[in-house]
Amino acid sequence: MKNTVSTLLKQKQSGDKITMLTAYDYTTAKIMDECGVNSILIGDSLGMVMLGYENTLPVTMEDMIHHTAAVSRGAVNTFVVADMPFMSYQVSVEQAVINAGRLIKEGGANAVKLEGGADVCDVIKAIVKASIPVVAHLGLTPQSVNAFGGFKVQGKSLEAARTLIADALKIQEAGACMVVLEGIPAKLADIITKKLTIPTIGIGAGNGCDGQVLVYQDMLGLTIGHTAKFVKRFAEAGELMRKGISDYIDETKSGVFPAEEHTYKIDDEVIAEIIKEEGLE
Ligand code: KIV
């Protein structure tokens, strides 16, 4: 069954946790879709985990459309959310609507996600008015890494916690269909989840949220270097890949690969004739 804005809302109402993972390509999306994940996010984290940038800021609309289209081709039942990259919605409301439309029309996404609270409510309203579902993103919003002075947990002081609650209510009022809560204290995420009628999806926000999202490279053990405290490694796919690649190198160098079963046959008479013609007897 296709996951939609309404099925995800029903999951919140019935207490059935929503599962979301990031994906950036067709094959991974297809596997996730077959596993039954509710939603795939083409996060602008692709800048870091797929393209090797230091943060998400260099990601372009063209990058997002390219990867969103690949994911959409693999995701049959999954609700596909595409991130709006840095500076694709900050300059003007008009440009934001045009860019959101491109992620739907050219990328095949079911919704777009953008970062911010009260400051982006006019943008959320305009995109929703164009019949495009919007997922909001509050807390440790990576596009604000320079403004925050690093990737730091948000909402810990009384004032910051109050602002986050107010922002959550404002984005809901503006028409957001869901909100990602990233890098905020679990007890605060719990309160926000109870106050909102729309689903909350946590990442580093505890298990009181209506659902969870993780970057797939992190949860499958593919990330190189440091991972955040909130990441759980559900598999060691990196180890599996390293073993497979090393075995391939060893077997190719030693001549074990390709074996008989990996090769194509030719009639003995044909090859005998070729050998004769080539003077190889
Ligand atoms: O870009 C991304 O992958 C995200 C998730 C971490 C929520 O925004």
PDB file of C-alpha atoms and ligand atoms in Angstrom:
ATOM      1  CA  MET A   1       0.000   0.000   0.000  1.00  0.00           C
ATOM      2  CA  LYS A   2       1.285   3.478  -0.918  1.00  0.00           C
ATOM      3  CA  ASN A   3       2.314   5.619   2.059  1.00  0.00           C
ATOM      4  CA  THR A   4       0.778   9.077   1.846  1.00  0.00           C
ATOM      5  CA  VAL A   5       0.316  12.179   3.988  1.00  0.00           C
ATOM      6  CA  SER A   6      -2.919  10.636   5.321  1.00  0.00           C
ATOM      7  CA  THR A   7      -1.517   7.159   6.088  1.00  0.00           C
ATOM      8  CA  LEU A   8       1.408   8.769   7.939  1.00  0.00           C
ATOM      9  CA  LEU A   9      -1.012  10.930   9.930  1.00  0.00           C
ATOM     10  CA  LYS A  10      -3.064   7.825  10.788  1.00  0.00           C
ATOM     11  CA  GLN A  11       0.127   6.178  12.044  1.00  0.00           C
ATOM     12  CA  LYS A  12       0.617   9.054  14.511  1.00  0.00           C
ATOM     13  CA  GLN A  13      -2.991   8.815  15.618  1.00  0.00           C
ATOM     14  CA  SER A  14      -2.793   5.043  16.189  1.00  0.00           C
ATOM     15  CA  GLY A  15       0.684   5.096  17.758  1.00  0.00           C
ATOM     16  CA  ASP A  16       2.254   3.065  14.907  1.00  0.00           C
ATOM     17  CA  LYS A  17       5.807   4.423  14.643  1.00  0.00           C
ATOM     18  CA  ILE A  18       6.796   5.918  11.284  1.00  0.00           C
ATOM     19  CA  THR A  19      10.047   4.663   9.748  1.00  0.00           C
ATOM     20  CA  MET A  20      12.063   6.967   7.510  1.00  0.00           C
ATOM     21  CA  LEU A  21      15.556   6.485   6.079  1.00  0.00           C
ATOM     22  CA  THR A  22      17.634   8.562   3.724  1.00  0.00           C
ATOM     23  CA  ALA A  23      18.454   7.216   0.256  1.00  0.00           C
ATOM     24  CA  TYR A  24      20.059   8.827  -2.755  1.00  0.00           C
ATOM     25  CA  ASP A  25      19.909   6.214  -5.532  1.00  0.00           C
ATOM     26  CA  TYR A  26      17.601   3.727  -7.277  1.00  0.00           C
ATOM     27  CA  THR A  27      19.036   0.458  -5.896  1.00  0.00           C
ATOM     28  CA  THR A  28      19.000   1.530  -2.261  1.00  0.00           C
ATOM     29  CA  ALA A  29      15.499   2.988  -2.624  1.00  0.00           C
ATOM     30  CA  LYS A  30      14.253  -0.276  -4.160  1.00  0.00           C
ATOM     31  CA  ILE A  31      15.661  -2.351  -1.286  1.00  0.00           C
ATOM     32  CA  MET A  32      14.137   0.013   1.300  1.00  0.00           C
ATOM     33  CA  ASP A  33      10.803  -0.009  -0.520  1.00  0.00           C
ATOM     34  CA  GLU A  34      10.792  -3.824  -0.559  1.00  0.00           C
ATOM     35  CA  CYS A  35      11.606  -3.855   3.187  1.00  0.00           C
ATOM     36  CA  GLY A  36       8.526  -1.697   3.809  1.00  0.00           C
ATOM     37  CA  VAL A  37      10.055   1.510   5.118  1.00  0.00           C
ATOM     38  CA  ASN A  38       7.283   4.167   5.311  1.00  0.00           C
ATOM     39  CA  SER A  39       9.248   7.104   3.943  1.00  0.00           C
ATOM     40  CA  ILE A  40      12.498   7.843   2.143  1.00  0.00           C
ATOM     41  CA  LEU A  41      14.207  11.192   2.517  1.00  0.00           C
ATOM     42  CA  ILE A  42      16.577  12.372  -0.171  1.00  0.00           C
ATOM     43  CA  GLY A  43      18.403  14.487   2.363  1.00  0.00           C
ATOM     44  CA  ASP A  44      20.830  17.194   1.401  1.00  0.00           C
ATOM     45  CA  SER A  45      23.127  15.074   3.590  1.00  0.00           C
ATOM     46  CA  LEU A  46      23.890  13.623   0.141  1.00  0.00           C
ATOM     47  CA  GLY A  47      26.432  16.439  -0.099  1.00  0.00           C
ATOM     48  CA  MET A  48      28.398  14.811   2.719  1.00  0.00           C
ATOM     49  CA  VAL A  49      27.752  11.070   2.387  1.00  0.00           C
ATOM     50  CA  MET A  50      27.583  10.812  -1.424  1.00  0.00           C
ATOM     51  CA  LEU A  51      29.585  13.773  -2.719  1.00  0.00           C
ATOM     52  CA  GLY A  52      32.215  14.137   0.014  1.00  0.00           C
ATOM     53  CA  TYR A  53      31.580  17.779   0.978  1.00  0.00           C
ATOM     54  CA  GLU A  54      32.307  18.950   4.522  1.00  0.00           C
ATOM     55  CA  ASN A  55      28.696  20.062   5.080  1.00  0.00           C
ATOM     56  CA  THR A  56      25.375  20.321   3.207  1.00  0.00           C
ATOM     57  CA  LEU A  57      25.785  23.912   1.993  1.00  0.00           C
ATOM     58  CA  PRO A  58      27.258  23.277  -1.510  1.00  0.00           C
ATOM     59  CA  VAL A  59      24.352  21.002  -2.580  1.00  0.00           C
ATOM     60  CA  THR A  60      22.467  22.396  -5.594  1.00  0.00           C
ATOM     61  CA  MET A  61      18.928  22.028  -6.954  1.00  0.00           C
ATOM     62  CA  GLU A  62      20.377  20.005  -9.846  1.00  0.00           C
ATOM     63  CA  ASP A  63      22.038  17.573  -7.388  1.00  0.00           C
ATOM     64  CA  MET A  64      18.754  17.174  -5.512  1.00  0.00           C
ATOM     65  CA  ILE A  65      16.637  16.645  -8.630  1.00  0.00           C
ATOM     66  CA  HIS A  66      19.108  14.111 -10.077  1.00  0.00           C
ATOM     67  CA  HIS A  67      19.145  11.977  -6.909  1.00  0.00           C
ATOM     68  CA  THR A  68      15.428  12.428  -6.145  1.00  0.00           C
ATOM     69  CA  ALA A  69      14.494  11.152  -9.612  1.00  0.00           C
ATOM     70  CA  ALA A  70      16.684   8.064  -9.113  1.00  0.00           C
ATOM     71  CA  VAL A  71      15.082   7.327  -5.731  1.00  0.00           C
ATOM     72  CA  SER A  72      11.551   7.922  -7.053  1.00  0.00           C
ATOM     73  CA  ARG A  73      12.118   5.290  -9.764  1.00  0.00           C
ATOM     74  CA  GLY A  74      12.873   2.710  -7.044  1.00  0.00           C
ATOM     75  CA  ALA A  75      10.290   3.746  -4.449  1.00  0.00           C
ATOM     76  CA  VAL A  76       6.885   2.289  -5.278  1.00  0.00           C
ATOM     77  CA  ASN A  77       5.059   2.368  -1.932  1.00  0.00           C
ATOM     78  CA  THR A  78       7.333   4.621   0.053  1.00  0.00           C
ATOM     79  CA  PHE A  79       6.502   8.293   0.704  1.00  0.00           C
ATOM     80  CA  VAL A  80       9.337  10.215  -0.979  1.00  0.00           C
ATOM     81  CA  VAL A  81      10.502  13.468   0.619  1.00  0.00           C
ATOM     82  CA  ALA A  82      13.136  15.643  -1.082  1.00  0.00           C
ATOM     83  CA  ASP A  83      15.216  18.214   0.760  1.00  0.00           C
ATOM     84  CA  MET A  84      15.252  21.783  -0.516  1.00  0.00           C
ATOM     85  CA  PRO A  85      18.958  22.681  -0.612  1.00  0.00           C
ATOM     86  CA  PHE A  86      20.552  25.734   0.986  1.00  0.00           C
ATOM     87  CA  MET A  87      19.541  28.987  -0.783  1.00  0.00           C
ATOM     88  CA  SER A  88      16.774  27.325  -2.818  1.00  0.00           C
ATOM     89  CA  TYR A  89      14.040  28.764  -0.561  1.00  0.00           C
ATOM     90  CA  GLN A  90      15.672  31.575   1.428  1.00  0.00           C
ATOM     91  CA  VAL A  91      15.827  34.291  -1.250  1.00  0.00           C
ATOM     92  CA  SER A  92      12.158  34.704  -2.122  1.00  0.00           C
ATOM     93  CA  VAL A  93       8.840  32.939  -1.678  1.00  0.00           C
ATOM     94  CA  GLU A  94       8.396  32.826  -5.445  1.00  0.00           C
ATOM     95  CA  GLN A  95      11.736  31.093  -5.991  1.00  0.00           C
ATOM     96  CA  ALA A  96      10.913  28.663  -3.170  1.00  0.00           C
ATOM     97  CA  VAL A  97       7.639  27.639  -4.840  1.00  0.00           C
ATOM     98  CA  ILE A  98       9.355  27.217  -8.219  1.00  0.00           C
ATOM     99  CA  ASN A  99      12.096  25.045  -6.689  1.00  0.00           C
ATOM    100  CA  ALA A 100       9.634  22.961  -4.652  1.00  0.00           C
ATOM    101  CA  GLY A 101       7.681  22.394  -7.860  1.00  0.00           C
ATOM    102  CA  ARG A 102      10.807  21.172  -9.652  1.00  0.00           C
ATOM    103  CA  LEU A 103      11.441  18.531  -6.971  1.00  0.00           C
ATOM    104  CA  ILE A 104       7.891  17.243  -7.518  1.00  0.00           C
ATOM    105  CA  LYS A 105       7.714  17.573 -11.329  1.00  0.00           C
ATOM    106  CA  GLU A 106      11.265  16.608 -12.284  1.00  0.00           C
ATOM    107  CA  GLY A 107      12.242  14.562  -9.207  1.00  0.00           C
ATOM    108  CA  GLY A 108       8.961  12.727  -8.667  1.00  0.00           C
ATOM    109  CA  ALA A 109       8.949  13.486  -4.917  1.00  0.00           C
ATOM    110  CA  ASN A 110       5.739  13.351  -2.873  1.00  0.00           C
ATOM    111  CA  ALA A 111       6.798  16.184  -0.542  1.00  0.00           C
ATOM    112  CA  VAL A 112       9.614  18.636   0.070  1.00  0.00           C
ATOM    113  CA  LYS A 113      11.480  19.352   3.300  1.00  0.00           C
ATOM    114  CA  LEU A 114      12.942  22.653   4.392  1.00  0.00           C
ATOM    115  CA  GLU A 115      14.687  23.894   7.521  1.00  0.00           C
ATOM    116  CA  GLY A 116      13.483  26.607   9.892  1.00  0.00           C
ATOM    117  CA  GLY A 117      10.610  27.741  12.101  1.00  0.00           C
ATOM    118  CA  ALA A 118       8.753  31.057  12.265  1.00  0.00           C
ATOM    119  CA  ASP A 119      11.163  32.509   9.666  1.00  0.00           C
ATOM    120  CA  VAL A 120      10.013  30.100   6.924  1.00  0.00           C
ATOM    121  CA  CYS A 121       6.255  30.060   7.625  1.00  0.00           C
ATOM    122  CA  ASP A 122       5.479  32.311   4.643  1.00  0.00           C
ATOM    123  CA  VAL A 123       7.417  29.915   2.407  1.00  0.00           C
ATOM    124  CA  ILE A 124       5.637  26.852   3.852  1.00  0.00           C
ATOM    125  CA  LYS A 125       2.236  28.505   3.301  1.00  0.00           C
ATOM    126  CA  ALA A 126       3.006  29.366  -0.328  1.00  0.00           C
ATOM    127  CA  ILE A 127       4.317  25.872  -1.172  1.00  0.00           C
ATOM    128  CA  VAL A 128       1.338  24.201   0.524  1.00  0.00           C
ATOM    129  CA  LYS A 129      -0.948  26.549  -1.439  1.00  0.00           C
ATOM    130  CA  ALA A 130       0.594  25.056  -4.592  1.00  0.00           C
ATOM    131  CA  SER A 131      -0.632  21.634  -3.333  1.00  0.00           C
ATOM    132  CA  ILE A 132       2.857  20.457  -2.399  1.00  0.00           C
ATOM    133  CA  PRO A 133       3.143  18.783   1.023  1.00  0.00           C
ATOM    134  CA  VAL A 134       5.891  20.326   3.174  1.00  0.00           C
ATOM    135  CA  VAL A 135       7.919  18.586   5.886  1.00  0.00           C
ATOM    136  CA  ALA A 136       9.486  21.089   8.280  1.00  0.00           C
ATOM    137  CA  HIS A 137      12.825  20.596  10.060  1.00  0.00           C
ATOM    138  CA  LEU A 138      13.596  22.085  13.486  1.00  0.00           C
ATOM    139  CA  GLY A 139      16.407  21.910  16.045  1.00  0.00           C
ATOM    140  CA  LEU A 140      19.901  21.158  14.795  1.00  0.00           C
ATOM    141  CA  THR A 141      19.249  22.276  11.228  1.00  0.00           C
ATOM    142  CA  PRO A 142      22.483  21.513   9.317  1.00  0.00           C
ATOM    143  CA  GLN A 143      22.100  24.392   6.814  1.00  0.00           C
ATOM    144  CA  SER A 144      22.607  26.748   9.808  1.00  0.00           C
ATOM    145  CA  VAL A 145      25.946  25.152  10.743  1.00  0.00           C
ATOM    146  CA  ASN A 146      27.775  28.476  10.376  1.00  0.00           C
ATOM    147  CA  ALA A 147      25.158  30.391  12.362  1.00  0.00           C
ATOM    148  CA  PHE A 148      25.237  27.736  15.148  1.00  0.00           C
ATOM    149  CA  GLY A 149      29.054  27.619  15.175  1.00  0.00           C
ATOM    150  CA  GLY A 150      29.074  23.831  14.578  1.00  0.00           C
ATOM    151  CA  PHE A 151      26.775  20.814  14.813  1.00  0.00           C
ATOM    152  CA  LYS A 152      25.443  21.408  18.347  1.00  0.00           C
ATOM    153  CA  VAL A 153      22.409  20.081  20.243  1.00  0.00           C
ATOM    154  CA  GLN A 154      19.671  22.746  20.233  1.00  0.00           C
ATOM    155  CA  GLY A 155      16.854  23.722  22.605  1.00  0.00           C
ATOM    156  CA  LYS A 156      18.644  23.128  25.907  1.00  0.00           C
ATOM    157  CA  SER A 157      18.082  26.520  27.556  1.00  0.00           C
ATOM    158  CA  LEU A 158      14.646  27.645  28.762  1.00  0.00           C
ATOM    159  CA  GLU A 159      14.460  30.332  26.097  1.00  0.00           C
ATOM    160  CA  ALA A 160      15.609  28.007  23.303  1.00  0.00           C
ATOM    161  CA  ALA A 161      13.161  25.293  24.404  1.00  0.00           C
ATOM    162  CA  ARG A 162      10.282  27.803  24.409  1.00  0.00           C
ATOM    163  CA  THR A 163      11.272  29.033  20.937  1.00  0.00           C
ATOM    164  CA  LEU A 164      11.347  25.476  19.576  1.00  0.00           C
ATOM    165  CA  ILE A 165       7.853  24.744  20.944  1.00  0.00           C
ATOM    166  CA  ALA A 166       6.565  28.011  19.461  1.00  0.00           C
ATOM    167  CA  ASP A 167       8.247  27.266  16.113  1.00  0.00           C
ATOM    168  CA  ALA A 168       6.715  23.783  16.014  1.00  0.00           C
ATOM    169  CA  LEU A 169       3.236  25.215  16.527  1.00  0.00           C
ATOM    170  CA  LYS A 170       3.837  27.910  13.904  1.00  0.00           C
ATOM    171  CA  ILE A 171       5.017  25.528  11.168  1.00  0.00           C
ATOM    172  CA  GLN A 172       2.018  23.286  11.873  1.00  0.00           C
ATOM    173  CA  GLU A 173      -0.271  26.299  11.589  1.00  0.00           C
ATOM    174  CA  ALA A 174       1.457  27.274   8.327  1.00  0.00           C
ATOM    175  CA  GLY A 175       0.444  23.887   6.883  1.00  0.00           C
ATOM    176  CA  ALA A 176       3.443  21.559   7.329  1.00  0.00           C
ATOM    177  CA  CYS A 177       2.352  17.903   7.153  1.00  0.00           C
ATOM    178  CA  MET A 178       5.214  16.554   9.275  1.00  0.00           C
ATOM    179  CA  VAL A 179       8.263  17.845  11.128  1.00  0.00           C
ATOM    180  CA  VAL A 180      11.754  16.432  11.570  1.00  0.00           C
ATOM    181  CA  LEU A 181      13.154  17.173  15.035  1.00  0.00           C
ATOM    182  CA  GLU A 182      16.935  16.896  14.950  1.00  0.00           C
ATOM    183  CA  GLY A 183      19.451  17.054  17.802  1.00  0.00           C
ATOM    184  CA  ILE A 184      17.194  18.218  20.602  1.00  0.00           C
ATOM    185  CA  PRO A 185      16.690  16.805  24.134  1.00  0.00           C
ATOM    186  CA  ALA A 186      14.368  13.769  24.211  1.00  0.00           C
ATOM    187  CA  LYS A 187      12.070  15.257  26.870  1.00  0.00           C
ATOM    188  CA  LEU A 188      11.549  18.396  24.800  1.00  0.00           C
ATOM    189  CA  ALA A 189      10.831  16.341  21.645  1.00  0.00           C
ATOM    190  CA  ASP A 190       8.309  14.367  23.691  1.00  0.00           C
ATOM    191  CA  ILE A 191       6.463  17.554  24.695  1.00  0.00           C
ATOM    192  CA  ILE A 192       6.471  18.877  21.111  1.00  0.00           C
ATOM    193  CA  THR A 193       5.186  15.512  19.814  1.00  0.00           C
ATOM    194  CA  LYS A 194       2.288  15.591  22.279  1.00  0.00           C
ATOM    195  CA  LYS A 195       1.421  19.214  21.450  1.00  0.00           C
ATOM    196  CA  LEU A 196       1.354  18.714  17.657  1.00  0.00           C
ATOM    197  CA  THR A 197      -1.335  17.006  15.613  1.00  0.00           C
ATOM    198  CA  ILE A 198       1.131  16.382  12.740  1.00  0.00           C
ATOM    199  CA  PRO A 199       3.724  13.565  13.032  1.00  0.00           C
ATOM    200  CA  THR A 200       7.187  14.299  14.429  1.00  0.00           C
ATOM    201  CA  ILE A 201      10.147  12.375  13.031  1.00  0.00           C
ATOM    202  CA  GLY A 202      13.154  12.315  15.337  1.00  0.00           C
ATOM    203  CA  ILE A 203      16.859  12.085  14.680  1.00  0.00           C
ATOM    204  CA  GLY A 204      18.790  12.498  17.902  1.00  0.00           C
ATOM    205  CA  ALA A 205      15.516  13.472  19.581  1.00  0.00           C
ATOM    206  CA  GLY A 206      14.674  10.326  21.593  1.00  0.00           C
ATOM    207  CA  ASN A 207      11.961   7.736  21.171  1.00  0.00           C
ATOM    208  CA  GLY A 208       8.981   9.885  22.121  1.00  0.00           C
ATOM    209  CA  CYS A 209       8.705  11.088  18.512  1.00  0.00           C
ATOM    210  CA  ASP A 210       6.083   9.618  16.179  1.00  0.00           C
ATOM    211  CA  GLY A 211       8.817   8.193  13.966  1.00  0.00           C
ATOM    212  CA  GLN A 212      12.564   8.043  13.406  1.00  0.00           C
ATOM    213  CA  VAL A 213      14.907   8.887  10.558  1.00  0.00           C
ATOM    214  CA  LEU A 214      18.564   7.941  10.094  1.00  0.00           C
ATOM    215  CA  VAL A 215      21.106   8.494   7.360  1.00  0.00           C
ATOM    216  CA  TYR A 216      21.488   5.018   5.836  1.00  0.00           C
ATOM    217  CA  GLN A 217      25.279   5.092   5.649  1.00  0.00           C
ATOM    218  CA  ASP A 218      25.321   5.697   9.422  1.00  0.00           C
ATOM    219  CA  MET A 219      22.891   2.934  10.356  1.00  0.00           C
ATOM    220  CA  LEU A 220      24.421   0.350   8.001  1.00  0.00           C
ATOM    221  CA  GLY A 221      28.009   0.955   9.136  1.00  0.00           C
ATOM    222  CA  LEU A 222      29.166   2.600   5.908  1.00  0.00           C
ATOM    223  CA  THR A 223      30.161   5.954   7.388  1.00  0.00           C
ATOM    224  CA  ILE A 224      33.846   6.748   7.368  1.00  0.00           C
ATOM    225  CA  GLY A 225      35.030   8.487  10.567  1.00  0.00           C
ATOM    226  CA  HIS A 226      32.962  10.010  13.356  1.00  0.00           C
ATOM    227  CA  THR A 227      29.249   9.320  13.777  1.00  0.00           C
ATOM    228  CA  ALA A 228      26.925  11.206  16.122  1.00  0.00           C
ATOM    229  CA  LYS A 229      25.883   9.823  19.542  1.00  0.00           C
ATOM    230  CA  PHE A 230      22.326   9.185  18.309  1.00  0.00           C
ATOM    231  CA  VAL A 231      23.413   6.781  15.553  1.00  0.00           C
ATOM    232  CA  LYS A 232      22.838   3.059  16.044  1.00  0.00           C
ATOM    233  CA  ARG A 233      24.680   0.748  13.641  1.00  0.00           C
ATOM    234  CA  PHE A 234      22.158  -1.907  12.616  1.00  0.00           C
ATOM    235  CA  ALA A 235      24.605  -3.675  10.281  1.00  0.00           C
ATOM    236  CA  GLU A 236      28.292  -3.635   9.294  1.00  0.00           C
ATOM    237  CA  ALA A 237      27.819  -3.247   5.541  1.00  0.00           C
ATOM    238  CA  GLY A 238      31.175  -1.448   5.280  1.00  0.00           C
ATOM    239  CA  GLU A 239      32.962  -4.581   6.548  1.00  0.00           C
ATOM    240  CA  LEU A 240      31.038  -6.741   4.062  1.00  0.00           C
ATOM    241  CA  MET A 241      32.006  -4.400   1.206  1.00  0.00           C
ATOM    242  CA  ARG A 242      35.668  -4.352   2.248  1.00  0.00           C
ATOM    243  CA  LYS A 243      35.747  -8.166   2.358  1.00  0.00           C
ATOM    244  CA  GLY A 244      34.041  -8.490  -1.037  1.00  0.00           C
ATOM    245  CA  ILE A 245      36.375  -5.972  -2.685  1.00  0.00           C
ATOM    246  CA  SER A 246      39.521  -7.553  -1.166  1.00  0.00           C
ATOM    247  CA  ASP A 247      38.413 -11.048  -2.262  1.00  0.00           C
ATOM    248  CA  TYR A 248      37.788  -9.724  -5.788  1.00  0.00           C
ATOM    249  CA  ILE A 249      41.304  -8.225  -5.934  1.00  0.00           C
ATOM    250  CA  ASP A 250      42.925 -11.440  -4.616  1.00  0.00           C
ATOM    251  CA  GLU A 251      40.985 -13.772  -6.927  1.00  0.00           C
ATOM    252  CA  THR A 252      41.507 -11.603 -10.013  1.00  0.00           C
ATOM    253  CA  LYS A 253      45.234 -11.353  -9.408  1.00  0.00           C
ATOM    254  CA  SER A 254      45.575 -15.095  -8.721  1.00  0.00           C
ATOM    255  CA  GLY A 255      43.421 -16.046 -11.765  1.00  0.00           C
ATOM    256  CA  VAL A 256      40.738 -17.805  -9.681  1.00  0.00           C
ATOM    257  CA  PHE A 257      38.198 -15.301 -11.072  1.00  0.00           C
ATOM    258  CA  PRO A 258      36.618 -15.551 -13.608  1.00  0.00           C
ATOM    259  CA  ALA A 259      36.026 -19.316 -13.301  1.00  0.00           C
ATOM    260  CA  GLU A 260      34.448 -21.681 -15.857  1.00  0.00           C
ATOM    261  CA  GLU A 261      30.892 -20.778 -14.718  1.00  0.00           C
ATOM    262  CA  HIS A 262      31.472 -17.070 -15.428  1.00  0.00           C
ATOM    263  CA  THR A 263      32.571 -17.529 -19.066  1.00  0.00           C
ATOM    264  CA  TYR A 264      30.769 -17.943 -22.440  1.00  0.00           C
ATOM    265  CA  LYS A 265      31.300 -20.957 -24.721  1.00  0.00           C
ATOM    266  CA  ILE A 266      31.994 -21.175 -28.454  1.00  0.00           C
ATOM    267  CA  ASP A 267      31.733 -24.252 -30.732  1.00  0.00           C
ATOM    268  CA  ASP A 268      35.019 -26.172 -31.000  1.00  0.00           C
ATOM    269  CA  GLU A 269      34.835 -26.096 -34.844  1.00  0.00           C
ATOM    270  CA  VAL A 270      34.500 -22.305 -34.896  1.00  0.00           C
ATOM    271  CA  ILE A 271      37.426 -21.725 -32.575  1.00  0.00           C
ATOM    272  CA  ALA A 272      39.535 -24.346 -34.431  1.00  0.00           C
ATOM    273  CA  GLU A 273      38.942 -22.452 -37.686  1.00  0.00           C
ATOM    274  CA  ILE A 274      39.859 -19.111 -36.070  1.00  0.00           C
ATOM    275  CA  ILE A 275      43.054 -20.624 -34.625  1.00  0.00           C
ATOM    276  CA  LYS A 276      43.962 -21.896 -38.089  1.00  0.00           C
ATOM    277  CA  GLU A 277      43.192 -18.529 -39.752  1.00  0.00           C
ATOM    278  CA  GLU A 278      45.218 -16.654 -37.177  1.00  0.00           C
ATOM    279  CA  GLY A 279      48.174 -19.007 -37.550  1.00  0.00           C
ATOM    280  CA  LEU A 280      48.037 -19.933 -33.872  1.00  0.00           C
ATOM    281  CA  GLU A 281      48.377 -23.737 -34.278  1.00  0.00           C
TER     282      GLU A 281
HETATM  283  O1  KIV B   1      19.752  15.746   5.052  1.00  0.00           O
HETATM  284  C1  KIV B   1      19.334  14.842   5.790  1.00  0.00           C
HETATM  285  O2  KIV B   1      19.692  13.655   5.655  1.00  0.00           O
HETATM  286  C2  KIV B   1      18.423  15.215   6.853  1.00  0.00           C
HETATM  287  C3  KIV B   1      18.175  14.193   7.931  1.00  0.00           C
HETATM  288  C4  KIV B   1      19.353  14.077   8.786  1.00  0.00           C
HETATM  289  C5  KIV B   1      16.944  14.491   8.701  1.00  0.00           C
HETATM  290  O3  KIV B   1      17.925  16.288   6.866  1.00  0.00           O
END
